[in-house]
Amino acid sequence: FSLKELHGIFPWLVESIFGSLDGIIVGWNLRCLQGRTNPTEYSVALDFLDPSGPMMKLVYKLQAEEYRYDFPVSYLPGPVKASIQEQVLPECSLYHNKVQFPSSGGLGLNLALNPFEYYMFYFAISLITQKNSAVTHHVSPSNSAYFILVDTYLKCFLPTEGSVLPPPSSNPGGAIPSPTPRSPAVPFTSYGMHHTSLLKRHIAHQPSVNADPASQEIWRSETLLQIFVEMWLHHYSLEMYQKMQSPHVKLEVLHYRLSISSKHHGSPAQSSYQALHAYQESFKPTEEHVLVVRLLVKHLHAFSNSLKPEPLSPSAHSHTASPLEEFKRVVIPRFVQEKLYIFLQHCFGHWPLDASFRAVLEMWLSYLQPWRYAPEKPPQSAEPLPRIVSEKWAVFIQENLLMYTKLFVGFLNRALRTDLVSPKNALMVFRVAKVFAQPNLAEMILKGEQLFLEPELVIPHRQHRFFMSPTLSGSFFSSWSSNITDASFKVKSHVYSLEGQDFQYKQMFGTEVRNLVLKLAQLICQAQQTAQSISDHSAETTASQSFFSWFRFTPSEMNGSYTGNDLDEIGQDSIKKTDEYLEKALEYLCQIFKLNEAQLTQMMMKCGTAQDENGKKQLPDCIESEDGLILTPLGRYQIINGLRRFEVQYQGDTELQPIRSYENATLVRLLFRLSSALNERFADQMDVLCSREDFVGRLCRYHLTNPHLVQKIRYSPVVKERTSQNCGPRISLRFLASYRTLTSLLMIYFIASWFYIGPVGCTFVILIGYFLYAIIMTFFSEGWKPHEH
């Protein structure tokens, strides 16, 4: 094909591979393509899209001719789309000199992209646009062709060793020209600064990596990273995020959601929220999306940590530092930090309270631990010891203080609303506690908080953005009185740049957060006791199983009570894991927040459940009122999470209770009619016999049901007093309708037949045996005891 023909089919080819932007055309469906299920297609796709494969060779071939391809602005992330449609150029240099404004205004806007940018735009955005495609089988995201390609592109264009491989050239000895160098006046700063118009822009005096012509050798690395960050993380702008933190705006959002939920009333949406809504989109990241972002975070840590040590001589550094090394120095704070923080805040606030949050959690923890991806290896020892966090990471922790502190508070609020008896939820608490309990990490976070709270000169509005650039010399900072003041200024600039000047910081090691940790520790203790009680209950149920369990009834069903719980199905192994996770998590929390044994003992006493006379757990937390006991919010939480429960028992007439699964419905009805007829016919005689004080009276009282003398049963806490029904002694034959009783009788008749005893003789033996048993029980019984049969 000629270049002109290749230029014409290139957009069609890209769309055929990655799918259309509207999601109608699925393309190759790389997200669901796995080597285990489709080995041939999998290997062909990876070879074709490899950085040195045919597709990339086509991209570089078209790149040499400086072709341009239109990409609709309407499919860009919300903040960028809203900014461009308002004719305000975003600050990200990726969009500079590419926006084509039509003469008619804000309709039909496009970006003019070179072939490499066009290819990577489609590749990155396919993770978002194709997320609702049908999946016929279970797909592991980390084994998909898309996930492998992301990892391959990152390793190729952001290498941890060596330099970026040059693109293959069709001309011998030639090179593929890079895009037109961007103007040095265009800053490498994040989106969110205030714009007045396209021509009147706020220009931050911050040098760009691309300012030096020698830096053109890494244009592919820079472009790839910017596209990935923009497509995957930039779905809420900094300005939008800061506005959404306002209590007033949160109230407006609540009113808006209420108006949406009641459409039949036709209530209008709040105008202030509509203004904010113009800067955002309804974005719900998937678990696969989060896993891909985690892969990006882990590789960027490894890429940044591969930075060569700085020479002792500053002059030597200025002459020897390559553009790739400078790019490694600024890649995280300049390109990723802000957008990842807002992305995590969105996930922490909107992700469902279930085990799928583990993906978000691991991505967050990966970002918090750059030392895990450092090239140096920890010393090998016979016993694995906790790795001490080196002091050299103090600067990273201080410049990412909110990532550690505010998101930790956000996780605490989530953990307090989850069921910690679940092994998956317990594991998440354990993982966070283990990471923050690493030696020296809590101390460095505390030092960062102290630096932020240190009194200092007033920081001019937005002036802190100037200090985000790692390429600045130390001439300005030399005017400060001490290094501590410099560090404090940097921490403040980090916090205020993300949360705004009016942000009220909540200390991670302050009283308020410490109280949240104590509440979490209390819930951990309650969850441990609940897991133990479930384990004991399961053991008792297993031990009491017999032949009759084959007929689907148990002793708990015989007495008309229900003590089951959904957590009974998690198994003994899962209960053991839950207990281990929670025990270690509590130990780590004690290390982090210096909780002493006295506090823990007091807390254990508070959350310890008292045992009643039946060995069951006490009632959920209630308060006394005129109408009886009323559940408190804590009591509702205990019921919802299975920490405590009421013993549900049938409190009505035993003859009228619903027919159970272990009873024969026909026999129940027939025996009820027979019992009612006998009770009505012989009521007076039974009453006279039961009122006698001799042995006959005691025997009759043992056999006949007497409602006046009932066992101690816990009634509903809502009703303080219960009126008893004054019924005389009566006969109850319902026990004969039970499959268990019938099966026992059949077995007795079957065994008797072996000894040549007929049905009549066997019945006579059963009655004599039971009569002797009743006489013995009458002699040993103390007082009146109700008996059902």
CSV table of C-alpha atoms in Angstrom, one decimal, residues 555-563 646-660 662-663 668 672 710-716 722 725 730 732 734 788:
chain,number,residue,atom,x,y,z
A,555,PRO,CA,-33.8,-29.7,67.3
A,556,SER,CA,-33.9,-26.0,66.7
A,557,GLU,CA,-36.9,-26.5,64.5
A,558,MET,CA,-38.6,-28.7,67.0
A,559,ASN,CA,-38.8,-25.9,69.7
A,560,GLY,CA,-40.1,-23.4,67.2
A,561,SER,CA,-37.1,-21.0,67.2
A,562,TYR,CA,-34.8,-19.7,64.6
A,563,THR,CA,-31.1,-19.0,65.4
A,646,PHE,CA,-33.1,-11.5,69.1
A,647,GLU,CA,-34.0,-15.1,69.7
A,648,VAL,CA,-36.9,-15.5,67.4
A,649,GLN,CA,-39.4,-18.0,68.9
A,650,TYR,CA,-43.1,-18.7,68.3
A,651,GLN,CA,-45.0,-17.2,71.3
A,652,GLY,CA,-48.6,-18.1,70.4
A,653,ASP,CA,-50.6,-21.2,70.9
A,654,THR,CA,-48.5,-24.2,70.0
A,655,GLU,CA,-51.4,-25.9,68.5
A,656,LEU,CA,-52.0,-23.0,66.1
A,657,GLN,CA,-48.4,-22.4,65.0
A,658,PRO,CA,-47.6,-22.6,61.2
A,659,ILE,CA,-47.1,-26.1,59.8
A,660,ARG,CA,-43.4,-26.8,59.7
A,662,TYR,CA,-40.7,-31.5,59.1
A,663,GLU,CA,-44.5,-32.1,59.7
A,668,VAL,CA,-51.4,-31.9,61.6
A,672,PHE,CA,-55.7,-30.9,65.7
A,710,VAL,CA,-44.8,-21.9,80.9
A,711,GLN,CA,-41.1,-21.9,80.7
A,712,LYS,CA,-39.2,-18.7,80.9
A,713,ILE,CA,-39.3,-17.3,77.4
A,714,ARG,CA,-37.9,-14.0,76.3
A,715,TYR,CA,-40.6,-12.0,74.7
A,716,SER,CA,-40.3,-9.1,72.2
A,722,ARG,CA,-47.8,-9.9,78.1
A,725,GLN,CA,-54.5,-16.8,78.2
A,730,ARG,CA,-55.5,-30.2,77.3
A,732,SER,CA,-51.9,-32.3,72.3
A,734,ARG,CA,-49.6,-32.8,67.1
A,788,GLU,CA,-46.4,-31.5,75.2
